Coordinates of C-alpha atoms in Angstrom, one line a residue:
M1 CA 57.1 -88.9 10.2
K2 CA 56.5 -92.6 10.3
Y3 CA 54.4 -94.6 7.8
K4 CA 52.3 -97.6 8.1
R5 CA 50.6 -100.1 5.8
L6 CA 46.8 -99.6 5.8
G7 CA 45.3 -103.0 6.8
R8 CA 46.3 -105.6 4.3
T9 CA 46.3 -103.2 1.4
D10 CA 49.4 -101.9 -0.5
I11 CA 48.5 -98.4 0.7
T12 CA 51.1 -96.7 3.0
V13 CA 49.9 -93.8 5.1
S14 CA 51.5 -91.3 7.5
E15 CA 51.0 -91.8 11.2
I16 CA 49.4 -88.4 11.2
C17 CA 46.3 -87.9 9.0
L18 CA 45.1 -84.4 8.2
G19 CA 41.5 -83.9 9.2
T20 CA 39.4 -81.3 7.3
M21 CA 36.0 -80.8 9.0
T22 CA 36.5 -77.1 9.8
W23 CA 37.3 -76.1 6.2
G24 CA 34.5 -74.1 4.7
T25 CA 33.2 -72.6 8.0
Q26 CA 36.0 -72.0 10.5
N27 CA 38.6 -72.0 7.8
T28 CA 38.7 -70.3 4.4
E29 CA 39.8 -72.0 1.3
A30 CA 43.1 -70.2 1.4
E31 CA 43.7 -71.3 5.0
A32 CA 42.8 -74.9 4.1
H33 CA 45.3 -74.8 1.2
E34 CA 48.0 -73.4 3.5
Q35 CA 47.3 -76.3 5.9
M36 CA 47.5 -78.9 3.1
D37 CA 50.8 -77.4 1.8
H38 CA 52.4 -77.4 5.2
A39 CA 51.2 -80.8 6.2
F40 CA 52.4 -82.3 2.9
D41 CA 55.8 -80.6 3.4
Q42 CA 56.0 -82.2 6.9
G43 CA 55.5 -85.7 5.4
V44 CA 51.7 -86.0 5.9
N45 CA 50.4 -88.0 2.9
F46 CA 47.0 -88.9 4.3
F47 CA 44.0 -86.5 4.1
D48 CA 40.6 -87.5 5.5
T49 CA 37.3 -85.8 4.6
A50 CA 33.6 -86.6 4.2
E51 CA 30.6 -85.5 2.1
L52 CA 29.1 -84.2 5.4
Y53 CA 31.8 -81.7 6.1
P54 CA 32.2 -79.1 7.3
T55 CA 30.7 -79.9 10.7
T56 CA 31.3 -76.6 12.5
P57 CA 28.4 -76.4 12.2
V58 CA 26.7 -78.9 9.8
S59 CA 24.3 -77.2 7.5
I60 CA 22.6 -77.6 4.1
E61 CA 24.3 -74.4 2.9
T62 CA 27.9 -75.7 3.4
Y63 CA 27.3 -79.4 2.6
G64 CA 30.1 -80.7 0.5
R65 CA 32.1 -77.5 0.7
T66 CA 35.1 -79.2 2.4
E67 CA 35.5 -81.7 -0.5
E68 CA 35.3 -78.8 -3.0
I69 CA 38.2 -77.0 -1.2
I70 CA 40.3 -80.1 -1.3
G71 CA 39.5 -80.5 -5.0
T72 CA 40.8 -77.1 -5.8
W73 CA 44.0 -77.8 -3.9
L74 CA 44.5 -81.1 -5.8
R75 CA 43.9 -79.4 -9.1
K76 CA 46.3 -76.5 -8.2
S77 CA 49.0 -78.5 -6.6
G78 CA 49.1 -81.5 -9.0
K79 CA 49.7 -83.8 -6.0
R80 CA 46.8 -86.2 -6.3
K81 CA 49.1 -89.2 -6.8
D82 CA 51.2 -88.2 -3.8
I83 CA 48.2 -88.1 -1.5
V84 CA 46.2 -90.9 0.1
L85 CA 42.7 -89.4 0.0
A86 CA 39.9 -90.7 2.2
S87 CA 36.2 -89.7 2.3
K88 CA 33.0 -91.0 3.7
I89 CA 29.3 -91.5 2.8
A90 CA 27.0 -90.1 5.4
G91 CA 24.6 -92.5 7.1
S92 CA 20.9 -92.0 7.5
G93 CA 19.2 -89.2 9.5
R94 CA 20.4 -86.1 7.8
P95 CA 17.4 -84.7 5.9
H96 CA 19.6 -82.5 3.7
I97 CA 21.6 -85.5 2.5
R98 CA 19.6 -87.6 0.1
G99 CA 16.5 -87.0 2.3
G100 CA 18.0 -88.8 5.2
R101 CA 17.9 -92.2 3.5
D102 CA 19.8 -95.2 4.7
I103 CA 23.0 -96.3 3.0
S104 CA 22.2 -98.6 0.1
A105 CA 23.6 -99.6 -3.3
A106 CA 21.9 -96.6 -4.9
T107 CA 22.9 -94.0 -2.3
I108 CA 26.6 -95.3 -2.3
R109 CA 26.8 -94.8 -6.0
E110 CA 25.2 -91.4 -5.8
A111 CA 27.3 -90.2 -2.9
L112 CA 30.6 -91.4 -4.4
D113 CA 30.1 -89.9 -7.8
A114 CA 29.2 -86.5 -6.1
S115 CA 32.3 -86.7 -3.9
L116 CA 34.5 -87.5 -6.8
R117 CA 33.2 -84.5 -8.7
R118 CA 33.7 -82.1 -5.8
L119 CA 37.2 -83.5 -5.1
Q120 CA 38.1 -83.3 -8.8
T121 CA 39.5 -86.8 -8.9
D122 CA 38.4 -90.1 -10.5
Y123 CA 39.1 -92.3 -7.6
L124 CA 39.4 -92.4 -3.8
D125 CA 42.1 -94.3 -2.0
L126 CA 39.8 -95.1 1.0
Y127 CA 36.0 -94.9 1.1
Q128 CA 34.4 -95.2 4.5
I129 CA 30.9 -95.8 5.8
H130 CA 30.5 -92.8 8.2
W131 CA 28.0 -94.6 10.5
P132 CA 26.0 -97.8 10.2
N133 CA 22.3 -97.8 9.3
R134 CA 21.4 -99.9 12.3
G135 CA 22.6 -97.2 14.8
T136 CA 25.7 -96.7 16.8
Y137 CA 26.8 -96.1 20.4
H138 CA 29.2 -93.4 19.2
F139 CA 28.4 -89.7 19.2
R140 CA 27.5 -89.8 22.9
N141 CA 24.7 -92.4 22.1
L142 CA 26.1 -95.0 24.5
W143 CA 23.5 -94.3 27.2
A144 CA 20.5 -95.0 24.9
F145 CA 22.1 -97.6 22.7
D146 CA 20.1 -100.8 22.5
A147 CA 21.3 -103.5 20.1
F148 CA 18.2 -105.6 20.7
T149 CA 16.1 -103.1 18.7
Q150 CA 18.1 -104.1 15.6
G151 CA 16.6 -106.6 13.1
R152 CA 19.1 -109.4 12.7
Q153 CA 18.2 -110.2 9.1
K154 CA 18.0 -106.5 8.1
A155 CA 21.3 -105.6 9.6
A156 CA 23.1 -108.5 7.9
A157 CA 21.4 -107.9 4.6
E158 CA 22.4 -104.2 4.7
I159 CA 26.0 -105.0 5.3
A160 CA 26.0 -107.5 2.5
E161 CA 24.5 -105.0 0.1
I162 CA 27.0 -102.3 1.1
L163 CA 30.0 -104.5 0.7
E164 CA 28.8 -106.0 -2.6
T165 CA 28.4 -102.5 -3.9
L166 CA 31.8 -101.3 -2.7
G167 CA 33.3 -104.4 -4.3
E168 CA 31.8 -103.4 -7.7
L169 CA 33.2 -99.9 -7.2
V170 CA 36.7 -101.3 -6.4
K171 CA 36.5 -103.3 -9.6
A172 CA 35.5 -100.2 -11.5
G173 CA 38.6 -98.3 -10.2
K174 CA 36.7 -95.7 -8.3
I175 CA 37.8 -96.9 -4.9
R176 CA 41.1 -98.6 -3.8
A177 CA 40.1 -99.7 -0.3
V178 CA 37.1 -99.6 2.0
G179 CA 36.8 -98.6 5.6
L180 CA 34.3 -98.3 8.4
S181 CA 33.6 -95.5 10.9
N182 CA 31.7 -95.4 14.2
E183 CA 31.4 -99.1 14.0
S184 CA 31.3 -101.9 16.7
A185 CA 33.3 -105.1 17.0
W186 CA 30.3 -107.1 15.7
G187 CA 29.8 -104.9 12.7
T188 CA 33.5 -105.0 11.8
L189 CA 33.7 -108.8 12.1
K190 CA 30.5 -109.1 10.0
Y191 CA 32.1 -107.2 7.2
L192 CA 35.3 -109.2 7.5
R193 CA 33.4 -112.5 7.4
L194 CA 31.5 -111.5 4.3
S195 CA 34.6 -110.4 2.5
E196 CA 36.2 -113.8 3.1
E197 CA 33.1 -115.8 2.2
R198 CA 32.3 -113.8 -1.0
G199 CA 35.7 -112.7 -2.2
L200 CA 34.8 -109.0 -1.5
P201 CA 37.1 -106.1 -0.5
R202 CA 38.5 -106.5 3.0
V203 CA 38.0 -103.7 5.5
A204 CA 41.3 -101.8 5.8
S205 CA 40.6 -99.5 8.7
I206 CA 38.0 -98.3 11.2
Q207 CA 37.7 -94.6 12.0
N208 CA 36.3 -94.3 15.6
E209 CA 36.8 -91.7 18.3
Y210 CA 39.8 -92.2 20.6
S211 CA 41.6 -90.0 23.1
L212 CA 42.8 -89.9 26.7
L213 CA 39.1 -89.2 27.6
Y214 CA 37.5 -91.7 25.3
R215 CA 39.2 -95.1 25.2
Q216 CA 36.4 -97.6 24.3
F217 CA 38.6 -99.0 21.5
D218 CA 41.0 -100.4 24.1
T219 CA 39.0 -103.6 24.6
D220 CA 37.0 -105.6 22.1
L221 CA 37.9 -103.5 19.0
A222 CA 41.6 -103.5 20.0
E223 CA 41.4 -107.3 19.9
V224 CA 39.8 -107.2 16.5
A225 CA 42.4 -104.7 15.2
H226 CA 45.2 -107.0 16.4
H227 CA 43.9 -110.3 15.1
E228 CA 42.4 -109.0 11.9
N229 CA 44.9 -106.3 11.0
V230 CA 42.3 -103.5 10.9
G231 CA 43.9 -100.4 12.2
L232 CA 42.2 -97.5 14.0
M233 CA 42.0 -94.1 12.4
A234 CA 41.5 -92.1 15.6
Y235 CA 39.3 -89.0 15.3
S236 CA 39.0 -86.3 18.0
P237 CA 42.3 -87.4 19.6
L238 CA 42.2 -84.0 21.5
A239 CA 38.5 -84.5 22.4
A240 CA 37.5 -81.5 20.2
G241 CA 40.2 -79.3 21.7
I242 CA 39.4 -80.2 25.4
L243 CA 42.8 -81.9 25.8
T244 CA 44.7 -78.7 24.7
G245 CA 43.6 -77.2 28.0
K246 CA 42.0 -74.2 26.3
Y247 CA 38.6 -74.8 28.0
R248 CA 39.9 -75.2 31.5
N249 CA 38.1 -73.2 34.2
G250 CA 35.2 -72.4 31.9
A251 CA 37.2 -70.6 29.3
R252 CA 35.7 -70.2 25.8
P253 CA 38.4 -68.6 23.5
A254 CA 37.0 -66.4 20.8
G255 CA 36.6 -68.4 17.5
S256 CA 37.0 -71.8 19.2
R257 CA 34.6 -74.6 18.3
A258 CA 32.9 -74.3 21.7
T259 CA 31.6 -70.9 20.6
I260 CA 29.9 -72.6 17.7
N261 CA 28.9 -76.0 19.2
T262 CA 28.5 -75.0 22.9
D263 CA 29.0 -78.5 24.4
L264 CA 31.3 -79.9 21.7
G265 CA 29.0 -82.7 20.8
G266 CA 28.3 -83.6 24.4
R267 CA 32.0 -83.6 25.3
L268 CA 32.2 -80.3 27.2
Q269 CA 30.4 -81.2 30.4
P270 CA 31.4 -81.2 34.1
M271 CA 32.4 -84.9 34.3
Q272 CA 35.5 -84.3 32.1
E273 CA 36.8 -81.4 34.1
P274 CA 38.7 -83.3 36.9
A275 CA 40.2 -85.7 34.4
V276 CA 41.4 -82.9 32.2
E277 CA 42.9 -81.2 35.2
A278 CA 44.7 -84.4 36.2
Y279 CA 46.1 -84.9 32.6
A280 CA 47.1 -81.2 32.5
K281 CA 49.1 -81.7 35.8
V282 CA 50.8 -84.8 34.2
A283 CA 51.9 -82.7 31.3
E284 CA 53.1 -79.9 33.5
R285 CA 55.0 -82.3 35.8
H286 CA 56.9 -83.7 32.9
G287 CA 57.4 -80.5 30.9
L288 CA 55.2 -81.5 28.1
D289 CA 52.7 -79.6 25.9
M290 CA 49.3 -81.0 26.9
A291 CA 48.1 -81.4 23.3
Q292 CA 51.3 -83.1 22.2
M293 CA 51.2 -85.4 25.2
A294 CA 47.6 -86.5 24.3
L295 CA 48.5 -87.0 20.6
A296 CA 51.7 -88.8 21.4
F297 CA 49.8 -91.2 23.6
S298 CA 47.4 -92.0 20.8
L299 CA 50.3 -92.4 18.4
S300 CA 51.9 -94.9 20.8
R301 CA 48.9 -97.3 20.7
P302 CA 49.8 -100.6 18.9
F303 CA 46.4 -100.7 17.1
M304 CA 46.8 -97.2 15.6
A305 CA 46.8 -96.9 11.8
S306 CA 46.8 -93.1 11.8
V307 CA 45.8 -90.3 14.2
I308 CA 43.6 -87.6 12.6
I309 CA 44.4 -84.1 13.6
G310 CA 42.4 -81.0 12.9
A311 CA 43.4 -77.3 13.3
T312 CA 41.9 -73.9 12.7
S313 CA 45.3 -72.1 12.8
M314 CA 48.8 -72.8 11.5
A315 CA 50.1 -72.6 15.1
Q316 CA 47.8 -75.4 16.1
L317 CA 48.7 -77.5 13.1
K318 CA 52.4 -77.2 13.8
T319 CA 51.9 -78.1 17.4
D320 CA 49.9 -81.2 16.4
I321 CA 52.3 -82.4 13.8
G322 CA 55.2 -81.8 16.2
A323 CA 53.7 -84.5 18.5
T324 CA 55.3 -87.1 16.2
E325 CA 58.6 -86.1 17.7
V326 CA 57.4 -86.6 21.3
R327 CA 58.3 -89.9 23.0
L328 CA 56.5 -90.5 26.3
S329 CA 58.7 -91.9 29.0
E330 CA 57.7 -94.9 31.2
D331 CA 57.1 -92.4 34.1
V332 CA 54.7 -90.4 31.9
M333 CA 52.8 -93.5 30.8
K334 CA 52.5 -94.7 34.4
D335 CA 51.1 -91.3 35.4
I336 CA 48.6 -91.4 32.5
A337 CA 47.6 -94.9 33.5
G338 CA 47.0 -93.6 37.1
V339 CA 44.7 -90.9 35.8
Y340 CA 42.8 -93.3 33.6
R341 CA 42.2 -95.6 36.6
Q342 CA 40.7 -92.7 38.5
Y343 CA 38.7 -91.3 35.6
P344 CA 38.0 -94.2 33.2
M345 CA 35.0 -92.8 31.4
T346 CA 34.4 -89.0 31.2
L347 CA 32.7 -88.4 27.8

């Protein structure tokens, strides 16, 4: 396991981050604890969660359950100081979470205190804005995204209020570092500019979707990451399981996420099928496990802070963590580049 410094902080994180969004629905508390034990034993020191979780499916009945499960593990294991723990405040639009209100100074304080109670800790190493108030092109919203509907003064004022509040919480010792999620290049740079102008906490990371099938980070945000030292925490690096190959030829394995969320958040649709077949053939041609090839590719990206994996079984978890031992040859990378040129945007 390799470790990297998170942004310009003094926090060091494993190149694999353990994702948790199935815990409390697809996974029991005991299964989640087993995953945390195994991941920790394999050198994973970075766990990512959110007040919204679990998401398979999202519901008012299970809201916050994932954080509770992590909290019982932290209490039982005594490993809080050995773990880099990240969580997120949900953005607006979820009626069962604070009435769907926007992120503000008041909702940040309310959300953070609730997360800390569920997690049974008095601080978070990384606290992230799950999605911006002004809207986002992520979550399959690209086709309808319109930045020109955003109020310039309102968007700037909201970011300033959020960052000022996070700064106060850092001073209070409740947060060590701050991060963004489902953000754009402009949003990230706005936070960075304000942090420099006002002496506020600097954004340490950005958690956006990234996989062989979804590579929007490769352009503007990659440039931001390089010049500003804000690494990517990649979520859905297996495209919600599509890049394991288990949904090829219309398959729907029992208990899989596609039996709960039938289109996998808009990912499981005909356009991705030829690209997945092409990537599967690359893996087969080079004797690689398809999932490990996909994860190894993400791990190889120079802007990557950590790749977030998620599993519903121990076998899946072991395969995913095993990707850290896979090195993709120049021939594999050339074949991947060829598929990408043919299928540049499939999700």
